[in-house]
JSON list of C-alpha atoms in Angstrom, two decimals:
[
{"chain": "J", "resi": 1, "resn": "UNK", "atom": "CA", "xyz": [105.31, 93.82, 116.22]},
{"chain": "J", "resi": 2, "resn": "UNK", "atom": "CA", "xyz": [105.21, 91.00, 114.28]},
{"chain": "J", "resi": 3, "resn": "UNK", "atom": "CA", "xyz": [102.21, 88.39, 113.56]},
{"chain": "J", "resi": 4, "resn": "UNK", "atom": "CA", "xyz": [101.74, 85.50, 116.30]},
{"chain": "J", "resi": 5, "resn": "UNK", "atom": "CA", "xyz": [103.29, 82.21, 115.40]},
{"chain": "J", "resi": 6, "resn": "UNK", "atom": "CA", "xyz": [99.43, 80.88, 114.84]},
{"chain": "J", "resi": 7, "resn": "UNK", "atom": "CA", "xyz": [99.16, 83.22, 112.05]},
{"chain": "J", "resi": 8, "resn": "UNK", "atom": "CA", "xyz": [101.83, 81.12, 109.80]},
{"chain": "J", "resi": 9, "resn": "UNK", "atom": "CA", "xyz": [98.77, 78.84, 109.83]},
{"chain": "J", "resi": 10, "resn": "UNK", "atom": "CA", "xyz": [96.32, 81.64, 109.36]},
{"chain": "J", "resi": 11, "resn": "UNK", "atom": "CA", "xyz": [98.40, 82.54, 106.20]},
{"chain": "J", "resi": 12, "resn": "UNK", "atom": "CA", "xyz": [98.53, 79.56, 105.09]},
{"chain": "J", "resi": 13, "resn": "UNK", "atom": "CA", "xyz": [94.47, 78.82, 105.18]},
{"chain": "J", "resi": 14, "resn": "UNK", "atom": "CA", "xyz": [94.40, 82.30, 103.28]},
{"chain": "J", "resi": 15, "resn": "UNK", "atom": "CA", "xyz": [96.72, 81.64, 100.84]},
{"chain": "J", "resi": 16, "resn": "UNK", "atom": "CA", "xyz": [98.50, 78.40, 100.09]},
{"chain": "J", "resi": 17, "resn": "UNK", "atom": "CA", "xyz": [96.82, 75.78, 101.52]},
{"chain": "J", "resi": 18, "resn": "UNK", "atom": "CA", "xyz": [93.98, 74.69, 99.73]},
{"chain": "J", "resi": 19, "resn": "UNK", "atom": "CA", "xyz": [92.99, 71.81, 101.85]},
{"chain": "J", "resi": 20, "resn": "UNK", "atom": "CA", "xyz": [92.93, 74.03, 105.01]},
{"chain": "J", "resi": 21, "resn": "UNK", "atom": "CA", "xyz": [91.10, 76.90, 102.77]},
{"chain": "J", "resi": 22, "resn": "UNK", "atom": "CA", "xyz": [88.74, 74.07, 101.81]},
{"chain": "J", "resi": 23, "resn": "UNK", "atom": "CA", "xyz": [88.11, 73.03, 105.53]},
{"chain": "J", "resi": 24, "resn": "UNK", "atom": "CA", "xyz": [87.47, 76.95, 106.41]},
{"chain": "J", "resi": 25, "resn": "UNK", "atom": "CA", "xyz": [85.52, 77.89, 103.10]},
{"chain": "J", "resi": 26, "resn": "UNK", "atom": "CA", "xyz": [83.54, 74.45, 102.17]},
{"chain": "J", "resi": 27, "resn": "UNK", "atom": "CA", "xyz": [81.74, 74.51, 98.61]},
{"chain": "J", "resi": 28, "resn": "UNK", "atom": "CA", "xyz": [83.03, 77.47, 97.69]},
{"chain": "J", "resi": 29, "resn": "UNK", "atom": "CA", "xyz": [85.94, 78.00, 94.90]},
{"chain": "J", "resi": 30, "resn": "UNK", "atom": "CA", "xyz": [88.43, 80.77, 96.14]},
{"chain": "J", "resi": 31, "resn": "UNK", "atom": "CA", "xyz": [91.14, 81.91, 93.56]},
{"chain": "J", "resi": 32, "resn": "UNK", "atom": "CA", "xyz": [93.70, 83.96, 95.00]},
{"chain": "J", "resi": 33, "resn": "UNK", "atom": "CA", "xyz": [94.91, 86.64, 93.15]},
{"chain": "J", "resi": 34, "resn": "UNK", "atom": "CA", "xyz": [97.26, 88.16, 95.15]},
{"chain": "J", "resi": 35, "resn": "UNK", "atom": "CA", "xyz": [98.93, 87.46, 98.82]},
{"chain": "J", "resi": 36, "resn": "UNK", "atom": "CA", "xyz": [101.41, 89.80, 100.95]},
{"chain": "J", "resi": 37, "resn": "UNK", "atom": "CA", "xyz": [102.07, 87.27, 103.30]},
{"chain": "J", "resi": 38, "resn": "UNK", "atom": "CA", "xyz": [101.47, 87.27, 106.07]},
{"chain": "J", "resi": 39, "resn": "UNK", "atom": "CA", "xyz": [99.26, 90.50, 106.05]},
{"chain": "J", "resi": 40, "resn": "UNK", "atom": "CA", "xyz": [96.81, 90.56, 103.06]},
{"chain": "J", "resi": 41, "resn": "UNK", "atom": "CA", "xyz": [95.22, 88.37, 100.40]},
{"chain": "J", "resi": 42, "resn": "UNK", "atom": "CA", "xyz": [92.59, 89.25, 97.69]},
{"chain": "J", "resi": 43, "resn": "UNK", "atom": "CA", "xyz": [90.69, 86.63, 95.77]},
{"chain": "J", "resi": 44, "resn": "UNK", "atom": "CA", "xyz": [87.47, 86.00, 93.28]},
{"chain": "J", "resi": 45, "resn": "UNK", "atom": "CA", "xyz": [84.71, 84.30, 95.12]},
{"chain": "J", "resi": 46, "resn": "UNK", "atom": "CA", "xyz": [82.85, 81.63, 93.75]},
{"chain": "J", "resi": 47, "resn": "UNK", "atom": "CA", "xyz": [83.75, 82.32, 90.22]},
{"chain": "J", "resi": 48, "resn": "UNK", "atom": "CA", "xyz": [81.77, 85.01, 89.83]},
{"chain": "J", "resi": 49, "resn": "UNK", "atom": "CA", "xyz": [82.07, 89.02, 90.09]},
{"chain": "J", "resi": 50, "resn": "UNK", "atom": "CA", "xyz": [82.59, 89.09, 93.60]},
{"chain": "J", "resi": 51, "resn": "UNK", "atom": "CA", "xyz": [86.05, 89.26, 95.44]},
{"chain": "J", "resi": 52, "resn": "UNK", "atom": "CA", "xyz": [86.94, 88.82, 99.04]},
{"chain": "J", "resi": 53, "resn": "UNK", "atom": "CA", "xyz": [90.06, 91.02, 100.64]},
{"chain": "J", "resi": 54, "resn": "UNK", "atom": "CA", "xyz": [91.46, 89.58, 103.91]},
{"chain": "J", "resi": 55, "resn": "UNK", "atom": "CA", "xyz": [93.25, 91.16, 106.24]},
{"chain": "J", "resi": 56, "resn": "UNK", "atom": "CA", "xyz": [95.37, 90.39, 109.01]},
{"chain": "J", "resi": 57, "resn": "UNK", "atom": "CA", "xyz": [96.85, 92.32, 112.05]},
{"chain": "J", "resi": 58, "resn": "UNK", "atom": "CA", "xyz": [98.40, 91.52, 115.13]},
{"chain": "J", "resi": 59, "resn": "UNK", "atom": "CA", "xyz": [96.97, 92.28, 118.54]},
{"chain": "J", "resi": 60, "resn": "UNK", "atom": "CA", "xyz": [99.34, 91.74, 121.15]},
{"chain": "J", "resi": 61, "resn": "UNK", "atom": "CA", "xyz": [101.75, 88.55, 121.15]},
{"chain": "J", "resi": 62, "resn": "UNK", "atom": "CA", "xyz": [99.41, 85.85, 121.04]},
{"chain": "J", "resi": 63, "resn": "UNK", "atom": "CA", "xyz": [96.09, 87.25, 118.85]},
{"chain": "J", "resi": 64, "resn": "UNK", "atom": "CA", "xyz": [95.66, 88.60, 115.49]},
{"chain": "J", "resi": 65, "resn": "UNK", "atom": "CA", "xyz": [92.28, 90.29, 113.94]},
{"chain": "J", "resi": 66, "resn": "UNK", "atom": "CA", "xyz": [90.97, 89.05, 110.72]},
{"chain": "J", "resi": 67, "resn": "UNK", "atom": "CA", "xyz": [89.21, 91.68, 108.22]},
{"chain": "J", "resi": 68, "resn": "UNK", "atom": "CA", "xyz": [87.21, 90.34, 105.37]},
{"chain": "J", "resi": 69, "resn": "UNK", "atom": "CA", "xyz": [85.78, 92.71, 102.92]},
{"chain": "J", "resi": 70, "resn": "UNK", "atom": "CA", "xyz": [83.47, 91.57, 100.13]},
{"chain": "J", "resi": 71, "resn": "UNK", "atom": "CA", "xyz": [83.42, 93.40, 97.25]},
{"chain": "J", "resi": 72, "resn": "UNK", "atom": "CA", "xyz": [81.69, 94.04, 94.00]},
{"chain": "J", "resi": 73, "resn": "UNK", "atom": "CA", "xyz": [78.12, 92.68, 95.80]},
{"chain": "J", "resi": 74, "resn": "UNK", "atom": "CA", "xyz": [75.00, 93.06, 94.22]},
{"chain": "J", "resi": 75, "resn": "UNK", "atom": "CA", "xyz": [72.94, 94.63, 96.82]},
{"chain": "J", "resi": 76, "resn": "UNK", "atom": "CA", "xyz": [71.38, 95.15, 100.26]},
{"chain": "J", "resi": 77, "resn": "UNK", "atom": "CA", "xyz": [70.37, 91.32, 100.18]},
{"chain": "J", "resi": 78, "resn": "UNK", "atom": "CA", "xyz": [73.49, 89.49, 99.14]},
{"chain": "J", "resi": 79, "resn": "UNK", "atom": "CA", "xyz": [75.44, 91.77, 101.83]},
{"chain": "J", "resi": 80, "resn": "UNK", "atom": "CA", "xyz": [72.99, 90.67, 104.61]},
{"chain": "J", "resi": 81, "resn": "UNK", "atom": "CA", "xyz": [73.51, 87.05, 103.44]},
{"chain": "J", "resi": 82, "resn": "UNK", "atom": "CA", "xyz": [77.34, 86.91, 103.24]},
{"chain": "J", "resi": 83, "resn": "UNK", "atom": "CA", "xyz": [77.48, 88.94, 106.53]},
{"chain": "J", "resi": 84, "resn": "UNK", "atom": "CA", "xyz": [75.87, 86.00, 108.22]},
{"chain": "J", "resi": 85, "resn": "UNK", "atom": "CA", "xyz": [78.08, 83.68, 105.83]},
{"chain": "J", "resi": 86, "resn": "UNK", "atom": "CA", "xyz": [81.17, 85.50, 107.16]},
{"chain": "J", "resi": 87, "resn": "UNK", "atom": "CA", "xyz": [80.48, 85.45, 110.75]},
{"chain": "J", "resi": 88, "resn": "UNK", "atom": "CA", "xyz": [79.70, 81.78, 110.61]},
{"chain": "J", "resi": 89, "resn": "UNK", "atom": "CA", "xyz": [82.83, 81.04, 108.79]},
{"chain": "J", "resi": 90, "resn": "UNK", "atom": "CA", "xyz": [85.25, 83.25, 111.10]},
{"chain": "J", "resi": 91, "resn": "UNK", "atom": "CA", "xyz": [83.99, 81.47, 113.97]},
{"chain": "J", "resi": 92, "resn": "UNK", "atom": "CA", "xyz": [85.03, 78.52, 112.16]},
{"chain": "J", "resi": 93, "resn": "UNK", "atom": "CA", "xyz": [88.29, 79.80, 111.14]},
{"chain": "J", "resi": 94, "resn": "UNK", "atom": "CA", "xyz": [88.90, 80.42, 114.49]},
{"chain": "J", "resi": 95, "resn": "UNK", "atom": "CA", "xyz": [87.95, 76.69, 115.81]},
{"chain": "J", "resi": 96, "resn": "UNK", "atom": "CA", "xyz": [90.03, 75.54, 113.17]},
{"chain": "J", "resi": 97, "resn": "UNK", "atom": "CA", "xyz": [93.30, 77.64, 114.30]},
{"chain": "J", "resi": 98, "resn": "UNK", "atom": "CA", "xyz": [92.28, 76.71, 117.66]},
{"chain": "J", "resi": 99, "resn": "UNK", "atom": "CA", "xyz": [92.06, 72.58, 117.05]},
{"chain": "J", "resi": 100, "resn": "UNK", "atom": "CA", "xyz": [94.90, 72.32, 114.66]},
{"chain": "J", "resi": 101, "resn": "UNK", "atom": "CA", "xyz": [97.20, 75.16, 115.93]},
{"chain": "J", "resi": 102, "resn": "UNK", "atom": "CA", "xyz": [100.40, 74.47, 114.27]},
{"chain": "J", "resi": 103, "resn": "UNK", "atom": "CA", "xyz": [100.10, 71.00, 113.73]},
{"chain": "J", "resi": 104, "resn": "UNK", "atom": "CA", "xyz": [99.77, 70.39, 110.34]}
]
């Protein structure tokens, strides 16, 4: 099963479109290391030792599931902070995709 059409916008946010990615992740420097469009992306996070891995899976014909793995965290406190951060940012991504859709 292929990814929904809207995932082209999602893939652009994760990999290539720095303007869209900045709207999703404001005030954070993200350097894409590798990307296997449209399914996954690996990136350095904020110039530091942590990295993110983002995976995209189709769920039916009109939806996708986004998984974020934040690697190399310093401990439980940072993990808790980033868990809250990612909850907020994934909600923001949903809004970004629903409001902008494929109208880039």
